[in-house]
Coordinates of C-alpha atoms in Angstrom, one line a residue:
M1 CA 83.9 41.1 56.6
L2 CA 85.1 40.1 53.1
G3 CA 84.5 36.5 53.7
R4 CA 80.8 37.2 54.4
K5 CA 80.2 39.3 51.5
T6 CA 81.7 36.6 49.3
Q7 CA 79.1 34.1 50.7
I8 CA 76.2 36.4 50.0
I9 CA 77.2 36.8 46.4
A10 CA 77.5 33.1 46.1
G11 CA 74.1 32.4 47.4
I12 CA 72.6 35.0 45.2
L13 CA 74.1 33.4 42.1
A14 CA 73.3 29.8 43.2
G15 CA 69.5 31.1 43.7
L16 CA 69.5 32.4 40.1
A17 CA 70.8 29.2 38.9
L18 CA 68.0 27.4 40.6
T19 CA 65.5 29.8 39.4
A20 CA 66.8 29.3 35.7
A21 CA 66.6 25.6 36.2
C22 CA 63.1 25.7 37.1
T23 CA 61.8 27.8 34.4
S24 CA 60.7 26.1 31.0
A25 CA 62.4 27.4 28.0
P26 CA 60.4 29.2 25.3
D27 CA 59.0 27.4 22.5
P28 CA 61.1 27.8 19.3
G29 CA 59.3 30.1 16.9
P30 CA 58.0 28.9 13.6
A31 CA 60.6 28.0 11.0
A32 CA 61.1 30.8 8.4
G33 CA 58.9 30.4 5.5
N34 CA 56.1 28.2 7.4
D35 CA 52.5 29.8 7.7
Q36 CA 50.8 29.0 11.0
K37 CA 47.3 28.2 9.3
T38 CA 46.8 26.6 6.0
S39 CA 43.6 27.6 4.3
A40 CA 41.4 24.9 2.7
A41 CA 40.9 25.3 -1.1
P42 CA 37.0 26.0 -1.9
V43 CA 35.1 22.9 -2.9
P44 CA 34.0 23.5 -6.6
A45 CA 30.2 23.2 -7.1
T46 CA 28.8 20.1 -8.8
L47 CA 25.3 19.3 -10.3
D48 CA 23.9 15.8 -11.1
L49 CA 20.9 15.6 -13.4
G50 CA 18.5 12.8 -13.7
P51 CA 17.7 11.4 -16.2
K52 CA 21.2 11.6 -17.9
D53 CA 21.7 13.7 -21.1
G54 CA 20.6 11.7 -24.0
S55 CA 18.4 9.1 -22.3
N56 CA 15.5 7.5 -24.2
D57 CA 12.3 5.6 -23.1
V58 CA 12.1 7.5 -19.7
A59 CA 9.1 6.7 -17.8
P60 CA 6.8 9.9 -17.6
G61 CA 5.9 9.1 -14.1
E62 CA 9.5 8.9 -12.6
P63 CA 10.8 12.1 -11.0
V64 CA 13.2 14.4 -12.8
T65 CA 15.9 15.5 -10.6
A66 CA 18.8 18.2 -10.1
V67 CA 21.0 17.6 -7.1
A68 CA 23.6 20.2 -6.1
S69 CA 26.7 19.2 -4.1
G70 CA 29.0 22.0 -2.5
S71 CA 26.5 24.6 -3.9
T72 CA 23.0 25.9 -3.8
L73 CA 20.6 25.8 -6.6
S74 CA 20.0 29.1 -8.2
E75 CA 17.6 28.1 -11.0
V76 CA 16.0 25.0 -12.5
T77 CA 13.8 24.7 -15.6
L78 CA 12.1 21.8 -17.2
A79 CA 10.3 22.2 -20.5
A80 CA 9.2 20.3 -23.5
A81 CA 10.4 20.9 -26.9
D82 CA 7.3 22.9 -27.6
G83 CA 8.1 25.2 -24.7
T84 CA 5.6 23.6 -22.2
S85 CA 7.2 24.0 -18.8
V86 CA 7.0 21.4 -16.0
P87 CA 6.7 22.6 -12.4
G88 CA 8.9 21.3 -9.6
E89 CA 9.9 21.9 -6.0
T90 CA 13.2 22.7 -4.3
D91 CA 14.0 21.6 -0.9
A92 CA 14.7 23.9 2.1
A93 CA 18.5 23.6 1.6
K94 CA 18.2 24.4 -2.0
Q95 CA 20.2 21.4 -2.9
R96 CA 17.6 19.2 -4.5
W97 CA 14.9 19.9 -7.0
N98 CA 12.1 17.3 -8.1
S99 CA 9.6 17.5 -10.8
S100 CA 6.1 17.7 -9.3
K101 CA 3.9 16.6 -12.3
P102 CA 4.2 13.4 -14.6
L103 CA 5.5 14.2 -18.1
E104 CA 3.9 13.3 -21.3
Y105 CA 4.6 10.2 -23.3
R106 CA 6.8 10.3 -26.5
T107 CA 8.1 13.7 -25.8
K108 CA 11.4 15.4 -25.7
Y109 CA 12.3 17.5 -22.6
T110 CA 15.3 19.6 -21.6
L111 CA 16.3 20.1 -18.0
T112 CA 18.6 23.1 -17.2
A113 CA 20.1 23.5 -13.6
R114 CA 22.3 26.4 -12.4
S115 CA 24.1 26.7 -9.0
V116 CA 26.8 28.6 -7.2
G117 CA 29.5 27.1 -5.1
A118 CA 31.7 28.3 -2.1
D119 CA 34.3 29.4 -4.9
G120 CA 31.7 31.9 -6.2
N121 CA 32.0 30.3 -9.6
P122 CA 28.5 29.5 -11.3
V123 CA 27.9 26.1 -12.8
T124 CA 25.3 25.2 -15.5
R125 CA 24.2 21.6 -16.4
T126 CA 21.7 20.5 -19.2
S127 CA 20.0 17.2 -19.9
T128 CA 17.9 16.5 -22.9
F129 CA 15.8 13.3 -22.9
T130 CA 12.8 11.6 -24.5
T131 CA 10.0 10.0 -22.7
A132 CA 8.9 6.4 -23.5
T133 CA 5.8 5.4 -25.8
A134 CA 3.1 3.5 -23.9
K135 CA 1.9 0.4 -25.6
A136 CA -1.0 0.3 -23.0
Q137 CA -1.9 2.2 -20.0
A138 CA -3.3 0.4 -16.9
Y139 CA -5.9 1.9 -14.9
P140 CA -6.6 0.5 -11.3
S141 CA -10.1 -0.3 -10.1
V142 CA -10.4 -0.9 -6.6
I143 CA -12.6 -2.8 -4.0
P144 CA -13.6 -1.5 -1.5
L145 CA -14.9 2.0 -2.5
D146 CA -13.4 5.2 -1.2
G147 CA -15.3 6.1 2.0
E148 CA -16.8 2.7 2.4
T149 CA -17.3 1.0 5.9
T150 CA -16.5 -2.7 5.5
G151 CA -16.3 -6.0 7.6
V152 CA -13.1 -7.2 9.2
G153 CA -12.6 -9.7 6.5
M154 CA -12.5 -7.4 3.4
P155 CA -9.5 -7.9 1.3
I156 CA -8.1 -5.0 -0.9
T157 CA -8.7 -5.9 -4.7
I158 CA -6.9 -3.9 -7.5
K159 CA -8.1 -4.9 -11.0
F160 CA -5.8 -3.4 -13.7
S161 CA -7.1 -2.7 -17.2
A162 CA -3.9 -3.9 -18.8
P163 CA -1.7 -6.7 -17.8
V164 CA 1.1 -6.0 -15.3
A165 CA 4.4 -7.9 -16.3
D166 CA 6.6 -6.4 -13.6
K167 CA 4.6 -7.4 -10.5
A168 CA 7.6 -6.6 -8.1
A169 CA 7.8 -3.1 -9.5
A170 CA 4.0 -2.6 -9.2
E171 CA 3.9 -3.7 -5.6
K172 CA 6.4 -1.1 -4.7
M173 CA 4.0 1.5 -6.0
L174 CA 1.2 0.3 -3.8
T175 CA 1.2 1.3 -0.2
V176 CA -1.3 0.2 2.6
T177 CA -1.4 1.9 6.0
S178 CA -3.8 1.4 9.0
D179 CA -4.2 3.3 12.2
K180 CA -4.3 0.0 14.1
P181 CA -1.4 -2.6 13.5
A182 CA -2.3 -5.0 10.8
T183 CA 0.1 -7.4 9.1
G184 CA -0.6 -7.9 5.4
A185 CA 0.6 -9.0 2.0
W186 CA -0.1 -8.7 -1.7
R187 CA -1.0 -11.9 -4.0
W188 CA -1.5 -11.9 -7.6
F189 CA -4.4 -13.7 -9.4
G190 CA -3.2 -13.5 -13.0
D191 CA -1.5 -10.7 -14.7
D192 CA -4.1 -7.9 -14.0
E193 CA -5.4 -8.6 -10.4
V194 CA -3.6 -8.2 -7.1
H195 CA -5.2 -8.6 -3.7
Y196 CA -4.0 -7.4 -0.3
R197 CA -5.1 -9.6 2.6
T198 CA -4.1 -9.3 6.2
K199 CA -2.7 -12.2 8.3
E200 CA -5.6 -12.1 10.8
Y201 CA -8.8 -10.1 10.2
W202 CA -8.6 -6.4 10.2
P203 CA -8.9 -4.8 13.6
A204 CA -12.5 -3.5 14.1
Y205 CA -13.1 0.3 13.8
S206 CA -9.7 0.9 12.0
T207 CA -9.0 3.4 9.3
V208 CA -7.1 2.1 6.2
T209 CA -5.6 3.9 3.2
L210 CA -4.6 2.5 0.1
D211 CA -2.1 4.9 -1.8
I212 CA -1.5 3.9 -5.6
K213 CA 1.3 5.6 -7.2
I214 CA 1.5 4.3 -10.7
A215 CA 0.9 7.2 -13.1
G216 CA 3.2 7.2 -15.8
R217 CA 5.4 4.4 -14.3
A218 CA 6.6 1.4 -16.1
L219 CA 4.7 -1.8 -15.2
G220 CA 6.6 -4.1 -17.8
N221 CA 6.2 -5.0 -21.6
G222 CA 5.5 -1.3 -22.7
V223 CA 2.6 -0.9 -20.2
F224 CA 2.6 2.1 -17.8
G225 CA 0.2 3.2 -15.1
K226 CA -2.6 5.5 -16.1
A227 CA -3.5 7.2 -13.0
D228 CA -2.5 7.5 -9.3
R229 CA -5.4 6.8 -6.7
K230 CA -6.0 7.0 -3.1
I231 CA -8.7 5.1 -1.3
G232 CA -9.6 5.3 2.2
F233 CA -12.0 3.0 4.1
K234 CA -13.0 2.0 7.5
T235 CA -13.8 -1.2 9.1
G236 CA -17.0 -1.5 11.2
P237 CA -17.6 -4.1 14.0
S238 CA -16.2 -7.5 13.8
I239 CA -19.2 -9.5 12.6
I240 CA -18.4 -13.3 12.3
S241 CA -21.2 -16.0 11.7
K242 CA -20.4 -19.7 11.9
V243 CA -22.6 -22.6 11.0
S244 CA -22.1 -26.2 10.8
D245 CA -24.3 -28.5 8.8
K246 CA -24.1 -30.9 11.5
E247 CA -26.0 -28.5 13.8
K248 CA -27.9 -26.2 11.5
Q249 CA -27.6 -23.4 14.1
M250 CA -25.8 -20.1 12.8
R251 CA -24.2 -18.2 15.6
T252 CA -23.3 -14.7 15.0
Y253 CA -20.7 -12.7 17.1
Q254 CA -20.1 -9.2 17.1
D255 CA -17.0 -7.8 18.7
G256 CA -16.4 -11.2 20.2
Q257 CA -20.0 -11.5 21.8
L258 CA -22.8 -13.7 20.8
V259 CA -25.6 -11.5 19.5
L260 CA -27.7 -14.0 17.5
T261 CA -28.5 -17.5 16.9
S262 CA -30.3 -18.4 13.7
P263 CA -31.8 -21.8 12.9
V264 CA -30.8 -22.6 9.2
S265 CA -31.8 -24.8 6.5
L266 CA -28.8 -25.2 4.0
G267 CA -28.6 -26.9 0.6
K268 CA -30.3 -30.2 0.0
P269 CA -28.3 -33.2 -1.1
S270 CA -28.6 -32.5 -4.8
A271 CA -27.6 -28.9 -4.3
R272 CA -25.2 -28.9 -1.3
S273 CA -24.1 -25.6 0.3
V274 CA -20.3 -25.1 0.1
S275 CA -18.2 -25.0 3.2
G276 CA -15.5 -22.3 3.7
T277 CA -14.7 -18.9 4.9
M278 CA -16.9 -16.5 2.9
L279 CA -17.4 -12.8 2.9
I280 CA -20.7 -10.9 2.3
M281 CA -20.2 -9.5 -1.1
T282 CA -23.6 -7.5 -1.5
V283 CA -26.7 -6.6 0.8
Q284 CA -29.8 -6.4 -1.2
S285 CA -33.6 -6.3 -0.5
P286 CA -35.6 -7.2 -2.5
Y287 CA -33.6 -9.6 -4.6
T288 CA -34.8 -12.0 -7.2
M289 CA -33.3 -15.6 -7.2
D290 CA -33.2 -17.0 -10.6
S291 CA -31.8 -20.5 -11.3
S292 CA -31.2 -19.5 -15.0
T293 CA -28.2 -17.3 -13.8
Y294 CA -26.2 -20.7 -13.1
G295 CA -27.5 -22.7 -15.9
V296 CA -30.8 -24.1 -14.7
P297 CA -33.8 -22.9 -16.7
T298 CA -36.5 -21.5 -14.7
D299 CA -39.0 -23.7 -16.5
S300 CA -37.1 -26.9 -16.1
P301 CA -37.2 -29.5 -13.1
G302 CA -35.5 -27.8 -10.3
G303 CA -35.7 -24.3 -11.9
Y304 CA -37.0 -21.2 -9.9
R305 CA -37.5 -17.5 -10.0
T306 CA -38.3 -16.2 -6.6
T307 CA -38.0 -12.8 -5.1
V308 CA -36.9 -12.6 -1.5
K309 CA -36.2 -10.0 1.1
Y310 CA -32.9 -9.4 2.8
A311 CA -30.5 -11.1 0.6
L312 CA -26.7 -11.3 1.3
R313 CA -24.6 -12.7 -1.5
L314 CA -21.7 -15.0 -0.5
T315 CA -20.5 -16.5 -3.8
N316 CA -20.3 -15.6 -7.5
S317 CA -22.1 -19.0 -8.2
G318 CA -25.3 -17.7 -6.3
Q319 CA -24.9 -19.0 -2.6
F320 CA -26.8 -16.2 -0.5
L321 CA -27.8 -16.0 3.1
H322 CA -31.6 -14.8 2.9
S323 CA -35.0 -14.9 4.3
A324 CA -37.0 -17.9 3.5
P325 CA -40.4 -17.9 5.3
W326 CA -41.5 -20.9 3.4
S327 CA -38.9 -23.1 5.3
V328 CA -39.1 -22.0 8.8
R329 CA -40.2 -25.2 9.8
Q330 CA -37.2 -27.0 8.4
Q331 CA -34.8 -24.4 9.6
G332 CA -32.5 -25.9 12.1
R333 CA -33.8 -29.5 11.2
T334 CA -33.5 -30.4 7.6
N335 CA -31.9 -29.1 4.4
T336 CA -34.3 -28.0 1.7
S337 CA -32.6 -25.0 -0.1
H338 CA -30.9 -24.8 -3.5
G339 CA -27.7 -24.1 -1.8
C340 CA -28.5 -21.0 0.1
L341 CA -28.5 -20.4 3.8
N342 CA -32.1 -20.0 4.5
V343 CA -33.1 -18.2 7.8
S344 CA -36.2 -16.6 9.1
V345 CA -37.4 -13.2 8.0
E346 CA -36.6 -11.7 11.4
N347 CA -33.0 -13.0 11.6
A348 CA -32.4 -12.0 7.7
R349 CA -33.5 -8.6 8.6
W350 CA -31.0 -8.4 11.4
F351 CA -28.3 -9.3 8.9
Y352 CA -29.5 -6.7 6.2
E353 CA -29.6 -4.0 9.2
N354 CA -26.2 -4.7 10.6
S355 CA -24.0 -6.2 7.9
H356 CA -21.2 -4.8 5.7
R357 CA -19.4 -6.0 2.7
G358 CA -16.5 -8.1 4.0
D359 CA -18.3 -9.5 7.1
V360 CA -17.3 -13.1 7.6
V361 CA -19.5 -16.2 7.3
V362 CA -17.9 -19.4 8.0
V363 CA -19.7 -22.8 6.9
T364 CA -18.5 -26.2 7.7
D365 CA -19.4 -29.9 7.4
T366 CA -21.5 -29.6 4.2
G367 CA -19.4 -32.0 2.1
A368 CA -18.7 -29.4 -0.6
D369 CA -15.9 -26.9 -0.7
L370 CA -15.6 -23.4 -1.7
K371 CA -13.9 -23.2 -5.2
P372 CA -11.1 -20.6 -5.7
G373 CA -12.4 -17.3 -7.0
D374 CA -16.1 -18.3 -6.5
G375 CA -16.4 -15.0 -4.6
W376 CA -14.1 -13.2 -2.4
T377 CA -12.3 -16.4 -1.3
D378 CA -9.1 -14.9 -0.1
W379 CA -9.5 -16.7 3.2
R380 CA -9.2 -20.1 1.7
F381 CA -5.2 -19.6 1.9
S382 CA -3.3 -20.1 5.1
W383 CA -1.0 -17.2 5.8
D384 CA 2.1 -19.0 4.4
E385 CA 0.2 -20.1 1.1
W386 CA -0.9 -16.5 0.7
R387 CA 2.6 -15.2 0.8
K388 CA 4.0 -17.5 -1.8
K389 CA 4.8 -15.8 -5.0
V390 CA 2.8 -17.1 -7.9

């Protein structure tokens, strides 16, 4: 009996030992003096102001800014020395403020910004600066006109009223957008004129917007932009006319379809029509053709002064597409004009009623070439030539 009792006790002790061996030991507690969590120190508020305090010759059109980090803006003021305040806008996060109106030239301004950070401490920063003096201001005149409907060949031309020395900076202030994809680029003609031309013709029936953001911004050599402008225009149908002097038949395509064939009489040997890709510049009726406008007196041999219907200008030097009822018998056969493209009254009326500035007229095989700048001659260039900086 005693032996069995001893066995039972031994079994219980062995079970306890096994249980203890299968049970994980508790983790040691934290050492005395150590916290279980470390609190991060509050980030102090910072404010960056632009322009920097003490800046001179600041472009009046560049934005004045206050940027808060680790904090939110509570108040921002910008005022001229005479107390005139300048408005601005704060973003939704209240961390950035931008002025919303160009500054005046040759004026001292003070920018003051206040913010409060997570540490609860307010921060105030001040920047006092002076804007530049403009030697000249450049106003941008634009072709085409706002709201105009143009042909698909129409370039955008900006003529500045003062020379632009920093052309690269100026181009960054010009933005062209189209609702239909169209690759394009700017090219300068001298220091005061820049053109935007597409790689291919504009897509027909597209909407194009030019955004000029130059007001108060530096264009180089003390010249600043005078005003911002926004111009919107639309392209009409694609109307492209082609004529070879060999055939003397002008074929006109609208949206890719042949819609008109016009017998033509081009310039006679002593006054050849020029070959090249030209654009319709004006559409007028009636119009008086006057040889004295290009140096030939009307009362001299070869001089003339004739009023015609349905005249469409192709060059600055006086090459037109127009009605010529007196040469209908020669049209399609021989060249009798002073350089113009003579067509019948009926065909000229079609152009008058359907054409827009910027429609394309391609003349070939005349033995004389279109000169640079004699009209809207942007399509004389290949795309690679157009993109070269000049």
